[in-house]
Structure formats: C-alpha cells, structure tokens
CSV table of C-alpha atoms and ligand atoms in Angstrom, one decimal:
chain,number,residue,atom,x,y,z
A,1,MET,CA,15.6,138.6,-3.0
A,2,LYS,CA,12.6,140.2,-4.7
A,3,LEU,CA,9.4,138.0,-4.7
A,4,ILE,CA,6.2,138.9,-6.4
A,5,PHE,CA,2.9,137.9,-4.7
A,6,ALA,CA,0.5,137.3,-7.6
A,7,SER,CA,-2.6,138.6,-5.9
A,8,GLN,CA,-4.7,141.8,-6.4
A,9,ASN,CA,-6.0,141.5,-2.8
A,10,LYS,CA,-4.3,144.3,-0.8
A,11,ASN,CA,-5.1,142.8,2.6
A,12,LYS,CA,-3.6,139.5,1.8
A,13,VAL,CA,-0.4,141.2,0.5
A,14,LEU,CA,-0.1,143.2,3.8
A,15,GLU,CA,-0.7,140.1,5.9
A,16,VAL,CA,1.9,138.1,4.0
A,17,LYS,CA,4.4,141.0,4.0
A,18,SER,CA,4.4,141.1,7.8
A,19,LEU,CA,5.3,137.5,8.1
A,20,MET,CA,8.1,137.3,5.4
A,21,PRO,CA,11.8,137.0,6.5
A,22,PRO,CA,13.8,140.2,6.2
A,23,SER,CA,15.8,138.8,3.2
A,24,ILE,CA,12.6,138.8,1.1
A,25,GLU,CA,11.4,142.0,-0.6
A,26,LEU,CA,7.7,141.3,-1.3
A,27,LEU,CA,6.2,143.0,-4.3
A,28,SER,CA,2.5,143.2,-5.1
A,29,LEU,CA,1.1,143.1,-8.7
A,30,SER,CA,0.4,146.8,-8.4
A,31,ASP,CA,4.1,147.4,-7.4
A,32,ILE,CA,5.0,145.9,-10.8
A,33,HIS,CA,2.1,147.7,-12.6
A,34,PHE,CA,0.4,144.5,-13.5
A,35,ASN,CA,-3.3,145.3,-13.6
A,36,GLU,CA,-4.8,142.5,-15.8
A,37,ASP,CA,-7.1,139.9,-14.3
A,38,ILE,CA,-5.8,136.4,-14.4
A,39,GLU,CA,-8.7,134.1,-15.1
A,40,GLU,CA,-8.9,131.1,-12.8
A,41,THR,CA,-9.8,128.4,-15.4
A,42,GLU,CA,-8.4,125.3,-13.8
A,43,SER,CA,-10.6,122.7,-12.1
A,44,THR,CA,-8.5,122.3,-8.9
A,45,ILE,CA,-7.2,124.7,-6.2
A,46,GLU,CA,-3.6,123.5,-7.0
A,47,GLY,CA,-4.2,124.1,-10.7
A,48,ASN,CA,-5.4,127.7,-10.2
A,49,ALA,CA,-2.5,128.6,-7.8
A,50,LEU,CA,0.0,127.3,-10.4
A,51,LEU,CA,-1.8,129.0,-13.3
A,52,LYS,CA,-1.5,132.4,-11.6
A,53,ALA,CA,2.1,131.9,-10.5
A,54,ARG,CA,3.1,130.6,-14.0
A,55,THR,CA,1.4,133.6,-15.7
A,56,ILE,CA,3.4,136.1,-13.7
A,57,TYR,CA,6.7,134.1,-14.0
A,58,THR,CA,6.3,133.9,-17.8
A,59,LYS,CA,5.5,137.6,-18.1
A,60,THR,CA,8.2,138.9,-15.7
A,61,GLN,CA,10.8,136.1,-15.3
A,62,MET,CA,10.8,137.1,-11.6
A,63,ASN,CA,10.5,134.8,-8.6
A,64,CYS,CA,6.9,134.8,-7.5
A,65,PHE,CA,4.0,132.9,-5.8
A,66,ALA,CA,0.3,132.8,-6.0
A,67,ASP,CA,-2.4,131.3,-3.7
A,68,ASP,CA,-5.8,129.7,-4.1
A,69,SER,CA,-8.1,128.5,-1.4
A,70,GLY,CA,-11.5,126.9,-0.9
A,71,LEU,CA,-13.9,125.1,1.5
A,72,LEU,CA,-14.3,121.3,0.9
A,73,ILE,CA,-17.3,119.6,2.5
A,74,ASP,CA,-17.3,115.8,2.8
A,75,ALA,CA,-21.0,115.3,2.4
A,76,LEU,CA,-20.9,117.4,-0.8
A,77,ASP,CA,-18.1,115.4,-2.3
A,78,GLY,CA,-15.6,118.2,-1.8
A,79,SER,CA,-17.9,121.1,-3.0
A,80,PRO,CA,-17.8,124.0,-3.1
A,81,GLY,CA,-14.0,123.4,-3.4
A,82,VAL,CA,-12.3,125.3,-6.3
A,83,TYR,CA,-15.7,127.1,-6.9
A,84,SER,CA,-16.0,128.5,-3.3
A,85,ALA,CA,-15.9,132.2,-4.3
A,86,ARG,CA,-18.8,131.9,-6.8
A,87,TYR,CA,-20.7,128.8,-5.5
A,88,ALA,CA,-24.1,130.5,-5.7
A,89,GLY,CA,-23.2,132.1,-9.1
A,90,GLU,CA,-22.2,135.5,-10.4
A,91,PRO,CA,-21.7,138.1,-9.1
A,92,LYS,CA,-19.6,136.8,-6.2
A,93,ASN,CA,-21.7,136.9,-3.0
A,94,ASP,CA,-20.4,135.5,0.3
A,95,GLU,CA,-23.9,135.4,2.0
A,96,ALA,CA,-25.6,133.6,-0.9
A,97,ASN,CA,-22.7,131.1,-1.0
A,98,LEU,CA,-23.0,130.3,2.7
A,99,GLN,CA,-26.8,130.0,2.5
A,100,LYS,CA,-26.5,127.6,-0.4
A,101,VAL,CA,-24.2,125.4,1.7
A,102,LEU,CA,-26.6,125.5,4.7
A,103,HIS,CA,-29.5,124.6,2.4
A,104,GLN,CA,-27.6,121.7,0.8
A,105,LEU,CA,-26.6,120.3,4.3
A,106,SER,CA,-30.0,120.7,5.9
A,107,GLY,CA,-30.9,117.3,7.4
A,108,ILE,CA,-27.5,115.9,6.7
A,109,GLU,CA,-25.6,114.5,9.7
A,110,ASN,CA,-22.1,114.4,8.4
A,111,ARG,CA,-20.9,118.0,8.8
A,112,LYS,CA,-17.2,117.4,8.3
A,113,ALA,CA,-15.3,119.9,6.1
A,114,HIS,CA,-11.9,121.5,5.7
A,115,PHE,CA,-10.4,124.7,4.3
A,116,LYS,CA,-7.5,124.3,2.0
A,117,THR,CA,-4.9,126.8,0.7
A,118,VAL,CA,-2.3,126.0,-1.9
A,119,MET,CA,0.6,128.4,-2.5
A,120,ALA,CA,2.5,127.9,-5.7
A,121,LEU,CA,6.0,129.2,-5.5
A,122,ILE,CA,8.3,129.6,-8.5
A,123,ILE,CA,12.0,130.3,-7.8
A,124,ASN,CA,14.3,130.5,-10.8
A,125,GLY,CA,11.9,128.4,-12.8
A,126,LYS,CA,11.6,125.7,-10.1
A,127,GLU,CA,8.0,125.1,-8.8
A,128,PHE,CA,7.0,124.3,-5.3
A,129,LEU,CA,3.5,123.6,-3.9
A,130,CYS,CA,2.8,124.4,-0.3
A,131,GLU,CA,-0.5,123.2,1.2
A,132,GLY,CA,-2.3,124.2,4.4
A,133,ILE,CA,-5.4,122.4,5.6
A,134,ILE,CA,-7.6,123.0,8.6
A,135,ASN,CA,-10.3,120.5,9.5
A,136,GLY,CA,-13.6,121.4,11.1
A,137,THR,CA,-17.4,121.2,11.0
A,138,ILE,CA,-20.2,123.2,9.4
A,139,ILE,CA,-22.8,124.3,11.9
A,140,SER,CA,-26.5,124.8,11.0
A,141,ALA,CA,-26.8,128.5,11.5
A,142,LYS,CA,-24.4,131.5,11.2
A,143,LYS,CA,-22.4,132.7,14.2
A,144,GLY,CA,-20.0,135.6,14.6
A,145,ALA,CA,-19.4,138.8,12.6
A,146,ASN,CA,-15.7,138.7,11.8
A,147,GLY,CA,-13.9,137.5,8.7
A,148,PHE,CA,-15.4,136.7,5.3
A,149,GLY,CA,-16.7,134.0,3.1
A,150,TYR,CA,-17.8,130.8,5.0
A,151,ASP,CA,-16.2,131.9,8.3
A,152,PRO,CA,-19.6,132.2,10.2
A,153,ILE,CA,-20.5,128.5,9.6
A,154,PHE,CA,-17.1,126.9,10.1
A,155,VAL,CA,-15.9,125.6,13.5
A,156,PRO,CA,-12.3,124.4,13.5
A,157,ASN,CA,-11.7,121.1,15.3
A,158,GLY,CA,-10.7,121.6,18.9
A,159,CYS,CA,-12.3,125.1,19.0
A,160,SER,CA,-15.7,126.1,20.4
A,161,LYS,CA,-16.1,129.2,18.2
A,162,THR,CA,-16.6,129.7,14.4
A,163,PHE,CA,-13.9,131.4,12.4
A,164,ALA,CA,-16.1,134.5,12.4
A,165,GLU,CA,-16.1,134.6,16.2
A,166,LEU,CA,-12.3,134.6,16.4
A,167,ASP,CA,-10.4,137.9,15.9
A,168,LEU,CA,-8.1,138.2,12.9
A,169,LYS,CA,-5.0,137.4,15.0
A,170,GLU,CA,-6.5,134.2,16.5
A,171,LYS,CA,-7.7,133.0,13.1
A,172,SER,CA,-4.4,133.8,11.3
A,173,THR,CA,-2.4,131.7,13.7
A,174,ILE,CA,-4.3,128.5,12.9
A,175,SER,CA,-5.8,129.1,9.4
A,176,HIS,CA,-5.2,127.1,6.3
A,177,ARG,CA,-3.5,130.2,4.7
A,178,ALA,CA,-1.2,130.6,7.7
A,179,LEU,CA,-0.2,126.9,7.5
A,180,ALA,CA,0.6,127.1,3.8
A,181,LEU,CA,2.5,130.3,4.3
A,182,GLN,CA,4.6,128.7,7.1
A,183,LYS,CA,5.6,125.9,4.7
A,184,MET,CA,6.5,128.4,2.0
A,185,ILE,CA,8.6,130.5,4.3
A,186,SER,CA,10.5,127.5,5.4
A,187,ILE,CA,11.3,126.7,1.8
A,188,LEU,CA,12.4,130.4,1.3
A,189,ASN,CA,14.6,130.2,4.4
A,190,ASN,CA,16.3,127.1,3.1
A,191,LEU,CA,17.1,128.2,-0.4
A,192,GLU,CA,20.8,128.1,-1.3
B,201,IMP,P1,-9.2,132.7,-2.2
B,201,IMP,O1,-8.6,131.8,-3.2
B,201,IMP,O2,-8.3,132.9,-1.0
B,201,IMP,O3,-9.6,134.0,-2.8
B,201,IMP,O4,-10.5,132.0,-1.7
B,201,IMP,C1,-11.6,131.6,-2.5
B,201,IMP,C2,-12.9,131.6,-1.8
B,201,IMP,O5,-12.8,130.5,-0.8
B,201,IMP,C3,-13.2,132.8,-1.0
B,201,IMP,O6,-13.9,133.7,-1.8
B,201,IMP,C4,-14.1,132.3,0.1
B,201,IMP,O7,-15.4,132.0,-0.4
B,201,IMP,C5,-13.5,130.9,0.4
B,201,IMP,N1,-12.5,131.1,1.5
B,201,IMP,C6,-11.1,131.0,1.3
B,201,IMP,N2,-10.5,131.2,2.5
B,201,IMP,C7,-11.5,131.4,3.4
B,201,IMP,C8,-11.5,131.7,4.8
B,201,IMP,O8,-10.5,131.8,5.5
B,201,IMP,N3,-12.7,131.9,5.4
B,201,IMP,C9,-13.9,131.8,4.7
B,201,IMP,N4,-13.9,131.6,3.4
B,201,IMP,C10,-12.8,131.4,2.7
C-alpha cells in the first residue's frame, strides 16, 4: 500500500521510512510534487495533525498521515504546547524558545513536563489518532549538544541525561514520536 507522510521534513521522512513494515511504500510530499505550505491554524496538537492529513487526503484521495508535536509544561498550564515551534515569536528560533521557558520557570519548583506527538492517519477516508507521550522534568540550565528544540532542558523520567545528551538512536527508542509511530504501525499491520 502507498502511504503519504504529509511532512516537508526530510529527516522525519527518512526516520519513519526505516521503521515502516515492508508492505507500506512511504511517499513524501516531494515524491508527489506537493510543495505548498500547509498552515497550522488549529489550537491543539491533535487539530493540526488532522488538518495536515485532511488537506493531503482531500487533494490526493490517497492514504496518508501527518504528525504534530509539542512540549507541555505543567506549571505553565500546558504551554508552549501547540505553539512550541514559535514560542518566542517569528522567525522560529529554538534557542530563544528554550530561554523563554527557562525564564518563565525561574524560581518555580514544579518542573514537570511532557512531550506529546499526535499522528493523524487517514485510510480510505477513515481517521485514526495515535498519541505518544513522554514524561519528564525541565532542568534549570541547558545540558548536551544533540537533538533540537527543547532537548537540552528536558530530562525524561527514569533517565539521568537530557534528550540532548542521548544519541539519536537512544532518543528515538523512547521518544514521544517513536511511541506514536509504534501505535500507528500496529494499526497499519492490522488493517484488513
Ligand atoms: P513538530 O510538530 O514535530 O515539528 O514539533 C513542533 C515543535 O515542538 C518543534 O519545533 C520543537 O520546538 C518542539 N519539539 C517537538 N519534538 C521535539 C523533540 O523531540 N525535542 C525537542 N523539541 C521538540
């Protein structure tokens, strides 16, 4: 079965491709010559994942999925959440986002947070939402040089290192994205 991944991010497409069952032929947006930007206008992570998947399904009538992720911090009522990529404003800047979070949490004792990914899958018009969550804490200063986004300030529960101190393989076995992907793959494996 052909399945479109509604993402312009080449690294994500490669990572997901390597984990797909052999019965799935994964196509990227560039494989189908779709170069438009899909604006993420919804106010939730679920909403944006569905919006992107529905846009591609409506245009192509092909089976597809899209993902959306964010960091949700308890003491900030779930912020930055759906606005994680541009928390400190335009243009998108990982360092400024992370510094904004550290500033907002300075002096605050409750450092609990979680990363969440939602993958919205559409198969023959039927929609499925697959969620992956990893709980952890926000430390008070950056540690580690790997990864991206908020990785240097997030320590997953049960781990002594930040996401940015783990190598890609270690992170991608426990990450929110990996968990959502596992759920989606099990749906794909059980399709009739
Ligand atoms: P996306 O929907 O996967 O593009 O993620 C949106 C934003 O959430 C990113 O730009 C990052 O700021 C943040 N984010 C998502 N996943 C991660 C992660 O694994 N590590 C660090 N930051 C992340």
